[in-house]
PDB file of C-alpha atoms in Angstrom:
ATOM      1  CA  UNK D   1      61.716 -49.338  -8.121  1.00 55.00           C
ATOM      2  CA  UNK D   2      62.669 -53.432  -9.784  1.00 65.00           C
ATOM      3  CA  UNK D   3      66.664 -53.660 -11.700  1.00 80.00           C
ATOM      4  CA  UNK D   4      65.058 -55.220 -14.679  1.00 94.00           C
ATOM      5  CA  UNK D   5      62.753 -53.086 -14.992  1.00 96.00           C
ATOM      6  CA  UNK D   6      65.633 -50.431 -15.294  1.00 96.00           C
ATOM      7  CA  UNK D   7      67.346 -52.450 -17.050  1.00 97.00           C
ATOM      8  CA  UNK D   8      65.400 -53.606 -19.678  1.00 97.00           C
ATOM      9  CA  UNK D   9      64.495 -48.644 -20.526  1.00 98.00           C
ATOM     10  CA  UNK D  10      68.151 -48.008 -19.961  1.00 98.00           C
ATOM     11  CA  UNK D  11      69.214 -51.221 -23.047  1.00 98.00           C
ATOM     12  CA  UNK D  12      65.475 -49.594 -25.151  1.00 98.00           C
ATOM     13  CA  UNK D  13      66.819 -45.721 -24.400  1.00 98.00           C
ATOM     14  CA  UNK D  14      70.100 -46.823 -25.909  1.00 98.00           C
ATOM     15  CA  UNK D  15      69.388 -48.529 -28.804  1.00 98.00           C
ATOM     16  CA  UNK D  16      66.957 -45.354 -29.665  1.00 97.00           C
ATOM     17  CA  UNK D  17      70.031 -42.826 -29.339  1.00 98.00           C
ATOM     18  CA  UNK D  18      71.915 -45.878 -31.384  1.00 97.00           C
ATOM     19  CA  UNK D  19      69.463 -44.771 -34.898  1.00 97.00           C
ATOM     20  CA  UNK D  20      68.971 -41.780 -33.417  1.00 96.00           C
ATOM     21  CA  UNK D  21      72.657 -40.899 -34.483  1.00 96.00           C
ATOM     22  CA  UNK D  22      72.574 -42.914 -37.508  1.00 98.00           C
ATOM     23  CA  UNK D  23      74.448 -42.441 -40.954  1.00 98.00           C
ATOM     24  CA  UNK D  24      71.757 -40.771 -42.513  1.00 98.00           C
ATOM     25  CA  UNK D  25      69.260 -41.068 -39.578  1.00 97.00           C
ATOM     26  CA  UNK D  26      67.218 -37.976 -38.650  1.00 96.00           C
ATOM     27  CA  UNK D  27      69.992 -35.746 -37.100  1.00 97.00           C
ATOM     28  CA  UNK D  28      72.048 -36.055 -40.373  1.00 98.00           C
ATOM     29  CA  UNK D  29      69.242 -33.657 -42.408  1.00 98.00           C
ATOM     30  CA  UNK D  30      70.952 -30.985 -43.678  1.00 97.00           C
ATOM     31  CA  UNK D  31      68.068 -29.289 -45.740  1.00 97.00           C
ATOM     32  CA  UNK D  32      64.743 -28.812 -46.700  1.00 98.00           C
ATOM     33  CA  UNK D  33      63.299 -27.333 -50.259  1.00 98.00           C
ATOM     34  CA  UNK D  34      59.680 -27.468 -51.776  1.00 98.00           C
ATOM     35  CA  UNK D  35      58.964 -28.911 -55.305  1.00 98.00           C
ATOM     36  CA  UNK D  36      57.272 -26.813 -57.705  1.00 98.00           C
ATOM     37  CA  UNK D  37      55.976 -27.276 -61.450  1.00 98.00           C
ATOM     38  CA  UNK D  38      59.034 -25.824 -62.498  1.00 98.00           C
ATOM     39  CA  UNK D  39      62.616 -28.192 -62.768  1.00 98.00           C
ATOM     40  CA  UNK D  40      65.059 -26.793 -59.664  1.00 97.00           C
ATOM     41  CA  UNK D  41      67.879 -27.624 -59.271  1.00 97.00           C
ATOM     42  CA  UNK D  42      69.288 -26.685 -55.513  1.00 97.00           C
ATOM     43  CA  UNK D  43      73.037 -25.986 -54.059  1.00 94.00           C
ATOM     44  CA  UNK D  44      74.399 -28.785 -52.880  1.00 92.00           C
ATOM     45  CA  UNK D  45      71.671 -31.405 -54.286  1.00 95.00           C
ATOM     46  CA  UNK D  46      72.109 -33.856 -57.136  1.00 95.00           C
ATOM     47  CA  UNK D  47      69.852 -33.769 -60.318  1.00 96.00           C
ATOM     48  CA  UNK D  48      66.662 -31.305 -61.333  1.00 97.00           C
ATOM     49  CA  UNK D  49      63.303 -31.409 -59.287  1.00 98.00           C
ATOM     50  CA  UNK D  50      59.895 -30.745 -59.803  1.00 98.00           C
ATOM     51  CA  UNK D  51      56.486 -31.648 -58.835  1.00 98.00           C
ATOM     52  CA  UNK D  52      53.950 -33.155 -61.428  1.00 97.00           C
ATOM     53  CA  UNK D  53      50.634 -33.698 -60.647  1.00 93.00           C
ATOM     54  CA  UNK D  54      50.826 -36.751 -57.612  1.00 95.00           C
ATOM     55  CA  UNK D  55      54.272 -37.523 -58.106  1.00 98.00           C
ATOM     56  CA  UNK D  56      57.613 -36.190 -57.536  1.00 98.00           C
ATOM     57  CA  UNK D  57      60.295 -35.999 -60.919  1.00 98.00           C
ATOM     58  CA  UNK D  58      63.866 -36.171 -61.017  1.00 98.00           C
ATOM     59  CA  UNK D  59      66.048 -35.376 -64.068  1.00 96.00           C
ATOM     60  CA  UNK D  60      69.927 -37.367 -63.116  1.00 93.00           C
ATOM     61  CA  UNK D  61      72.458 -35.976 -65.798  1.00 88.00           C
ATOM     62  CA  UNK D  62      75.967 -38.066 -66.634  1.00 87.00           C
ATOM     63  CA  UNK D  63      77.523 -35.185 -64.563  1.00 87.00           C
ATOM     64  CA  UNK D  64      75.324 -35.977 -61.594  1.00 90.00           C
ATOM     65  CA  UNK D  65      76.321 -38.175 -58.338  1.00 88.00           C
ATOM     66  CA  UNK D  66      72.173 -39.759 -57.693  1.00 93.00           C
ATOM     67  CA  UNK D  67      71.347 -43.338 -58.306  1.00 92.00           C
ATOM     68  CA  UNK D  68      69.447 -43.010 -60.944  1.00 88.00           C
ATOM     69  CA  UNK D  69      69.600 -43.666 -64.207  1.00 78.00           C
ATOM     70  CA  UNK D  70      67.722 -40.690 -66.252  1.00 89.00           C
ATOM     71  CA  UNK D  71      64.388 -39.810 -65.058  1.00 95.00           C
ATOM     72  CA  UNK D  72      62.283 -41.241 -61.998  1.00 96.00           C
ATOM     73  CA  UNK D  73      59.078 -40.173 -60.648  1.00 97.00           C
ATOM     74  CA  UNK D  74      57.856 -41.114 -57.401  1.00 97.00           C
ATOM     75  CA  UNK D  75      54.496 -41.055 -56.057  1.00 97.00           C
ATOM     76  CA  UNK D  76      53.931 -41.405 -52.151  1.00 97.00           C
ATOM     77  CA  UNK D  77      52.165 -41.352 -49.733  1.00 93.00           C
ATOM     78  CA  UNK D  78      50.405 -37.826 -48.297  1.00 92.00           C
ATOM     79  CA  UNK D  79      52.264 -37.643 -44.858  1.00 90.00           C
ATOM     80  CA  UNK D  80      53.575 -41.092 -44.941  1.00 90.00           C
ATOM     81  CA  UNK D  81      57.252 -42.567 -45.712  1.00 91.00           C
ATOM     82  CA  UNK D  82      59.923 -41.210 -48.020  1.00 95.00           C
ATOM     83  CA  UNK D  83      61.716 -42.561 -50.230  1.00 96.00           C
ATOM     84  CA  UNK D  84      65.263 -42.031 -50.439  1.00 97.00           C
ATOM     85  CA  UNK D  85      68.040 -41.896 -53.153  1.00 96.00           C
ATOM     86  CA  UNK D  86      71.434 -42.921 -52.192  1.00 96.00           C
ATOM     87  CA  UNK D  87      74.084 -39.880 -53.042  1.00 96.00           C
ATOM     88  CA  UNK D  88      77.438 -41.132 -52.687  1.00 93.00           C
ATOM     89  CA  UNK D  89      78.230 -41.281 -49.041  1.00 96.00           C
ATOM     90  CA  UNK D  90      74.229 -39.385 -49.003  1.00 97.00           C
ATOM     91  CA  UNK D  91      71.367 -39.306 -49.648  1.00 97.00           C
ATOM     92  CA  UNK D  92      68.372 -37.151 -50.733  1.00 98.00           C
ATOM     93  CA  UNK D  93      64.979 -37.696 -49.135  1.00 98.00           C
ATOM     94  CA  UNK D  94      61.827 -37.460 -51.562  1.00 98.00           C
ATOM     95  CA  UNK D  95      58.617 -37.032 -49.007  1.00 97.00           C
ATOM     96  CA  UNK D  96      54.885 -35.464 -49.620  1.00 96.00           C
ATOM     97  CA  UNK D  97      54.037 -33.175 -47.280  1.00 94.00           C
ATOM     98  CA  UNK D  98      50.662 -31.481 -48.434  1.00 91.00           C
ATOM     99  CA  UNK D  99      53.126 -30.977 -51.236  1.00 95.00           C
ATOM    100  CA  UNK D 100      56.575 -32.418 -52.249  1.00 97.00           C
ATOM    101  CA  UNK D 101      59.505 -31.712 -50.292  1.00 98.00           C
ATOM    102  CA  UNK D 102      63.510 -32.769 -50.908  1.00 98.00           C
ATOM    103  CA  UNK D 103      64.970 -33.011 -47.759  1.00 98.00           C
ATOM    104  CA  UNK D 104      69.120 -34.365 -47.911  1.00 98.00           C
ATOM    105  CA  UNK D 105      71.311 -36.267 -45.649  1.00 98.00           C
ATOM    106  CA  UNK D 106      74.214 -36.240 -44.501  1.00 98.00           C
ATOM    107  CA  UNK D 107      76.424 -37.737 -42.074  1.00 98.00           C
ATOM    108  CA  UNK D 108      78.701 -35.029 -41.891  1.00 98.00           C
ATOM    109  CA  UNK D 109      76.059 -32.894 -40.300  1.00 98.00           C
ATOM    110  CA  UNK D 110      76.455 -30.872 -37.608  1.00 97.00           C
ATOM    111  CA  UNK D 111      73.808 -31.717 -35.188  1.00 96.00           C
ATOM    112  CA  UNK D 112      75.069 -35.487 -35.946  1.00 97.00           C
ATOM    113  CA  UNK D 113      78.523 -33.897 -35.055  1.00 96.00           C
ATOM    114  CA  UNK D 114      77.232 -32.832 -31.881  1.00 95.00           C
ATOM    115  CA  UNK D 115      74.792 -35.272 -30.469  1.00 97.00           C
ATOM    116  CA  UNK D 116      75.884 -36.132 -27.179  1.00 95.00           C
ATOM    117  CA  UNK D 117      72.627 -38.221 -26.803  1.00 97.00           C
ATOM    118  CA  UNK D 118      69.046 -37.759 -25.676  1.00 98.00           C
ATOM    119  CA  UNK D 119      68.014 -36.365 -21.753  1.00 98.00           C
ATOM    120  CA  UNK D 120      65.169 -38.052 -20.383  1.00 98.00           C
ATOM    121  CA  UNK D 121      63.434 -38.669 -16.305  1.00 98.00           C
ATOM    122  CA  UNK D 122      64.840 -42.883 -14.916  1.00 98.00           C
ATOM    123  CA  UNK D 123      62.130 -45.064 -15.425  1.00 98.00           C
ATOM    124  CA  UNK D 124      59.799 -44.986 -13.320  1.00 98.00           C
ATOM    125  CA  UNK D 125      57.013 -48.017 -13.211  1.00 97.00           C
ATOM    126  CA  UNK D 126      54.354 -45.723 -11.764  1.00 97.00           C
ATOM    127  CA  UNK D 127      54.291 -44.099 -15.192  1.00 98.00           C
ATOM    128  CA  UNK D 128      53.135 -47.855 -17.214  1.00 98.00           C
ATOM    129  CA  UNK D 129      49.658 -47.685 -16.487  1.00 98.00           C
ATOM    130  CA  UNK D 130      46.938 -50.058 -18.154  1.00 98.00           C
ATOM    131  CA  UNK D 131      44.020 -48.423 -20.494  1.00 98.00           C
ATOM    132  CA  UNK D 132      42.340 -50.077 -22.569  1.00 98.00           C
ATOM    133  CA  UNK D 133      41.651 -49.339 -26.568  1.00 98.00           C
ATOM    134  CA  UNK D 134      37.806 -48.330 -27.821  1.00 98.00           C
ATOM    135  CA  UNK D 135      37.933 -48.538 -31.351  1.00 97.00           C
ATOM    136  CA  UNK D 136      35.678 -46.475 -33.605  1.00 97.00           C
ATOM    137  CA  UNK D 137      33.192 -48.661 -36.327  1.00 97.00           C
ATOM    138  CA  UNK D 138      35.376 -47.231 -38.859  1.00 97.00           C
ATOM    139  CA  UNK D 139      39.167 -45.692 -39.420  1.00 97.00           C
ATOM    140  CA  UNK D 140      38.756 -42.226 -39.479  1.00 97.00           C
ATOM    141  CA  UNK D 141      40.725 -38.968 -40.822  1.00 96.00           C
ATOM    142  CA  UNK D 142      42.145 -37.124 -38.146  1.00 97.00           C
ATOM    143  CA  UNK D 143      43.522 -33.624 -39.485  1.00 96.00           C
ATOM    144  CA  UNK D 144      46.755 -32.320 -36.646  1.00 97.00           C
ATOM    145  CA  UNK D 145      48.918 -28.858 -37.609  1.00 97.00           C
ATOM    146  CA  UNK D 146      52.466 -28.617 -37.924  1.00 97.00           C
ATOM    147  CA  UNK D 147      55.534 -26.995 -36.262  1.00 97.00           C
ATOM    148  CA  UNK D 148      55.309 -25.214 -40.142  1.00 96.00           C
ATOM    149  CA  UNK D 149      53.697 -22.643 -40.164  1.00 94.00           C
ATOM    150  CA  UNK D 150      50.520 -23.383 -42.462  1.00 94.00           C
ATOM    151  CA  UNK D 151      51.196 -27.180 -43.053  1.00 95.00           C
ATOM    152  CA  UNK D 152      48.522 -30.143 -41.419  1.00 95.00           C
ATOM    153  CA  UNK D 153      49.372 -33.795 -41.451  1.00 94.00           C
ATOM    154  CA  UNK D 154      46.364 -36.633 -41.899  1.00 94.00           C
ATOM    155  CA  UNK D 155      46.641 -39.338 -40.245  1.00 95.00           C
ATOM    156  CA  UNK D 156      44.178 -42.309 -39.484  1.00 95.00           C
ATOM    157  CA  UNK D 157      42.801 -42.648 -36.152  1.00 97.00           C
ATOM    158  CA  UNK D 158      40.999 -46.610 -36.236  1.00 98.00           C
ATOM    159  CA  UNK D 159      40.187 -45.629 -32.281  1.00 98.00           C
ATOM    160  CA  UNK D 160      41.281 -43.678 -28.916  1.00 98.00           C
ATOM    161  CA  UNK D 161      43.070 -45.744 -25.722  1.00 98.00           C
ATOM    162  CA  UNK D 162      41.252 -44.686 -22.430  1.00 98.00           C
ATOM    163  CA  UNK D 163      43.001 -44.394 -18.863  1.00 98.00           C
ATOM    164  CA  UNK D 164      43.108 -43.073 -15.512  1.00 98.00           C
ATOM    165  CA  UNK D 165      45.470 -40.984 -13.636  1.00 96.00           C
ATOM    166  CA  UNK D 166      44.840 -40.448 -10.114  1.00 94.00           C
ATOM    167  CA  UNK D 167      41.454 -40.872 -10.342  1.00 96.00           C
ATOM    168  CA  UNK D 168      40.547 -39.090 -13.809  1.00 97.00           C
ATOM    169  CA  UNK D 169      39.940 -40.754 -17.393  1.00 98.00           C
ATOM    170  CA  UNK D 170      41.713 -39.440 -19.826  1.00 98.00           C
ATOM    171  CA  UNK D 171      40.956 -40.287 -23.227  1.00 98.00           C
ATOM    172  CA  UNK D 172      43.998 -40.213 -26.071  1.00 98.00           C
ATOM    173  CA  UNK D 173      43.287 -40.024 -30.527  1.00 98.00           C
ATOM    174  CA  UNK D 174      45.173 -42.861 -31.844  1.00 98.00           C
ATOM    175  CA  UNK D 175      47.068 -42.896 -35.473  1.00 97.00           C
ATOM    176  CA  UNK D 176      48.211 -45.971 -36.605  1.00 94.00           C
ATOM    177  CA  UNK D 177      51.837 -47.146 -35.177  1.00 94.00           C
ATOM    178  CA  UNK D 178      54.197 -48.048 -36.991  1.00 87.00           C
ATOM    179  CA  UNK D 179      56.885 -51.876 -36.888  1.00 81.00           C
ATOM    180  CA  UNK D 180      55.568 -53.783 -33.984  1.00 77.00           C
ATOM    181  CA  UNK D 181      53.650 -50.555 -32.432  1.00 89.00           C
ATOM    182  CA  UNK D 182      49.970 -50.890 -32.898  1.00 94.00           C
ATOM    183  CA  UNK D 183      49.315 -47.336 -31.421  1.00 97.00           C
ATOM    184  CA  UNK D 184      51.300 -43.601 -32.325  1.00 97.00           C
ATOM    185  CA  UNK D 185      49.537 -41.181 -29.503  1.00 98.00           C
ATOM    186  CA  UNK D 186      50.723 -38.209 -30.216  1.00 98.00           C
ATOM    187  CA  UNK D 187      50.550 -35.661 -27.254  1.00 98.00           C
ATOM    188  CA  UNK D 188      51.636 -33.066 -24.856  1.00 98.00           C
ATOM    189  CA  UNK D 189      51.123 -32.396 -21.267  1.00 98.00           C
ATOM    190  CA  UNK D 190      52.457 -29.326 -18.903  1.00 98.00           C
ATOM    191  CA  UNK D 191      55.941 -30.360 -18.755  1.00 98.00           C
ATOM    192  CA  UNK D 192      55.954 -29.260 -22.321  1.00 98.00           C
ATOM    193  CA  UNK D 193      58.131 -26.164 -22.781  1.00 98.00           C
ATOM    194  CA  UNK D 194      59.016 -26.528 -19.305  1.00 98.00           C
ATOM    195  CA  UNK D 195      61.305 -30.063 -19.242  1.00 98.00           C
ATOM    196  CA  UNK D 196      59.831 -31.643 -22.630  1.00 98.00           C
ATOM    197  CA  UNK D 197      59.817 -30.244 -25.842  1.00 98.00           C
ATOM    198  CA  UNK D 198      56.929 -28.403 -26.276  1.00 98.00           C
ATOM    199  CA  UNK D 199      55.646 -28.904 -29.380  1.00 98.00           C
ATOM    200  CA  UNK D 200      54.653 -32.524 -28.938  1.00 98.00           C
ATOM    201  CA  UNK D 201      55.877 -36.036 -27.639  1.00 98.00           C
ATOM    202  CA  UNK D 202      55.280 -39.609 -28.958  1.00 98.00           C
ATOM    203  CA  UNK D 203      54.664 -42.841 -27.288  1.00 98.00           C
ATOM    204  CA  UNK D 204      54.075 -45.907 -29.142  1.00 97.00           C
ATOM    205  CA  UNK D 205      51.902 -48.399 -27.843  1.00 98.00           C
ATOM    206  CA  UNK D 206      51.491 -52.276 -28.243  1.00 97.00           C
ATOM    207  CA  UNK D 207      48.161 -54.129 -29.682  1.00 96.00           C
ATOM    208  CA  UNK D 208      45.759 -54.270 -27.055  1.00 96.00           C
ATOM    209  CA  UNK D 209      44.382 -57.966 -25.817  1.00 96.00           C
ATOM    210  CA  UNK D 210      42.037 -60.202 -26.270  1.00 96.00           C
ATOM    211  CA  UNK D 211      40.227 -58.020 -23.091  1.00 97.00           C
ATOM    212  CA  UNK D 212      41.128 -54.604 -25.435  1.00 97.00           C
ATOM    213  CA  UNK D 213      43.535 -54.014 -22.646  1.00 98.00           C
ATOM    214  CA  UNK D 214      46.778 -51.796 -23.578  1.00 98.00           C
ATOM    215  CA  UNK D 215      49.368 -50.834 -21.589  1.00 98.00           C
ATOM    216  CA  UNK D 216      50.325 -46.579 -22.055  1.00 98.00           C
ATOM    217  CA  UNK D 217      53.986 -46.325 -20.689  1.00 98.00           C
ATOM    218  CA  UNK D 218      54.783 -42.793 -20.289  1.00 98.00           C
ATOM    219  CA  UNK D 219      58.859 -43.825 -19.419  1.00 98.00           C
ATOM    220  CA  UNK D 220      59.311 -44.656 -23.406  1.00 98.00           C
ATOM    221  CA  UNK D 221      57.678 -41.566 -24.599  1.00 98.00           C
ATOM    222  CA  UNK D 222      60.280 -40.215 -27.527  1.00 98.00           C
ATOM    223  CA  UNK D 223      60.977 -36.269 -29.198  1.00 98.00           C
ATOM    224  CA  UNK D 224      60.442 -36.117 -32.784  1.00 98.00           C
ATOM    225  CA  UNK D 225      62.654 -35.193 -35.073  1.00 97.00           C
ATOM    226  CA  UNK D 226      61.506 -31.202 -35.253  1.00 97.00           C
ATOM    227  CA  UNK D 227      63.203 -31.780 -31.506  1.00 98.00           C
ATOM    228  CA  UNK D 228      66.569 -32.224 -32.793  1.00 97.00           C
ATOM    229  CA  UNK D 229      66.906 -30.179 -36.361  1.00 97.00           C
ATOM    230  CA  UNK D 230      64.920 -26.931 -37.322  1.00 96.00           C
ATOM    231  CA  UNK D 231      64.645 -29.020 -40.778  1.00 96.00           C
ATOM    232  CA  UNK D 232      61.078 -31.214 -39.660  1.00 96.00           C
ATOM    233  CA  UNK D 233      58.091 -30.862 -40.908  1.00 96.00           C
ATOM    234  CA  UNK D 234      56.759 -33.281 -37.330  1.00 97.00           C
ATOM    235  CA  UNK D 235      52.680 -32.695 -36.171  1.00 97.00           C
ATOM    236  CA  UNK D 236      51.255 -31.464 -33.164  1.00 98.00           C
ATOM    237  CA  UNK D 237      48.829 -33.348 -30.911  1.00 98.00           C
ATOM    238  CA  UNK D 238      44.432 -32.704 -31.750  1.00 98.00           C
ATOM    239  CA  UNK D 239      43.582 -30.844 -28.840  1.00 96.00           C
ATOM    240  CA  UNK D 240      41.802 -33.660 -26.980  1.00 97.00           C
ATOM    241  CA  UNK D 241      45.412 -35.474 -26.386  1.00 98.00           C
ATOM    242  CA  UNK D 242      46.801 -32.417 -24.337  1.00 98.00           C
ATOM    243  CA  UNK D 243      47.221 -33.408 -21.134  1.00 98.00           C
ATOM    244  CA  UNK D 244      46.277 -31.671 -18.313  1.00 98.00           C
ATOM    245  CA  UNK D 245      49.337 -32.368 -16.113  1.00 98.00           C
ATOM    246  CA  UNK D 246      52.983 -33.267 -15.939  1.00 98.00           C
ATOM    247  CA  UNK D 247      54.478 -36.512 -17.034  1.00 98.00           C
ATOM    248  CA  UNK D 248      57.444 -36.500 -14.923  1.00 98.00           C
ATOM    249  CA  UNK D 249      58.308 -39.571 -17.820  1.00 98.00           C
ATOM    250  CA  UNK D 250      60.208 -40.745 -21.022  1.00 98.00           C
ATOM    251  CA  UNK D 251      62.445 -38.204 -23.141  1.00 98.00           C
ATOM    252  CA  UNK D 252      63.560 -34.731 -22.373  1.00 98.00           C
ATOM    253  CA  UNK D 253      64.222 -31.080 -24.488  1.00 98.00           C
ATOM    254  CA  UNK D 254      67.741 -32.467 -26.295  1.00 98.00           C
ATOM    255  CA  UNK D 255      70.819 -30.347 -24.283  1.00 96.00           C
ATOM    256  CA  UNK D 256      70.987 -28.871 -28.178  1.00 91.00           C
ATOM    257  CA  UNK D 257      67.931 -26.959 -27.412  1.00 93.00           C
ATOM    258  CA  UNK D 258      69.038 -25.614 -23.712  1.00 90.00           C
TER     259      UNK D 258
END
């Protein structure tokens, strides 16, 4: 194995662990509440919250430790990023997952305090696979299940990523990526529930070159938040993304879940 390849992976892995352990990162979530049309107050979360049409609404009084003056409305995209509202050294996340929910992010969360890194397979260049992107004529809305029973997520898929493994071709439905990643792929494989988290893993893929070629580096397959905390609403992979072989690369079941 190339020393440069391994060093680059270790640098990436260290940054991944650093981001996970940030004060208001996923490991800091300590509470999750679903909003209803009836205004409610939740233990430990400042403000009075309710759902109104396509918006989440909060009213904060003078004694509420919330960075909101009076009443605020949040109209968010379904299954999209949440809105973070400061509450002293904590943060209240507002998100839309079928309905609206609020989650408390507390730097003193027990899961964050107990975090000792993410176990992973040793990096292996054999798991960097060439592939190609085949776009759909138009992006397609794809509905997938979630780790929360009865909940579903809807994502936009621009096309599929095709690759070959041991002489057999596979096609993965790709969703739009975040940041520098053009695509995000949710998948399971024969290691799921054995050495890797059972419900899902995610792989970011960079944009294709002029010939539609992409690189699938399964060494950088990561766990979703639900692998670490019980208060996430993570999506499940579409059926066609359940690979029948063992992807012995990327992140494994977290230490705290073993």
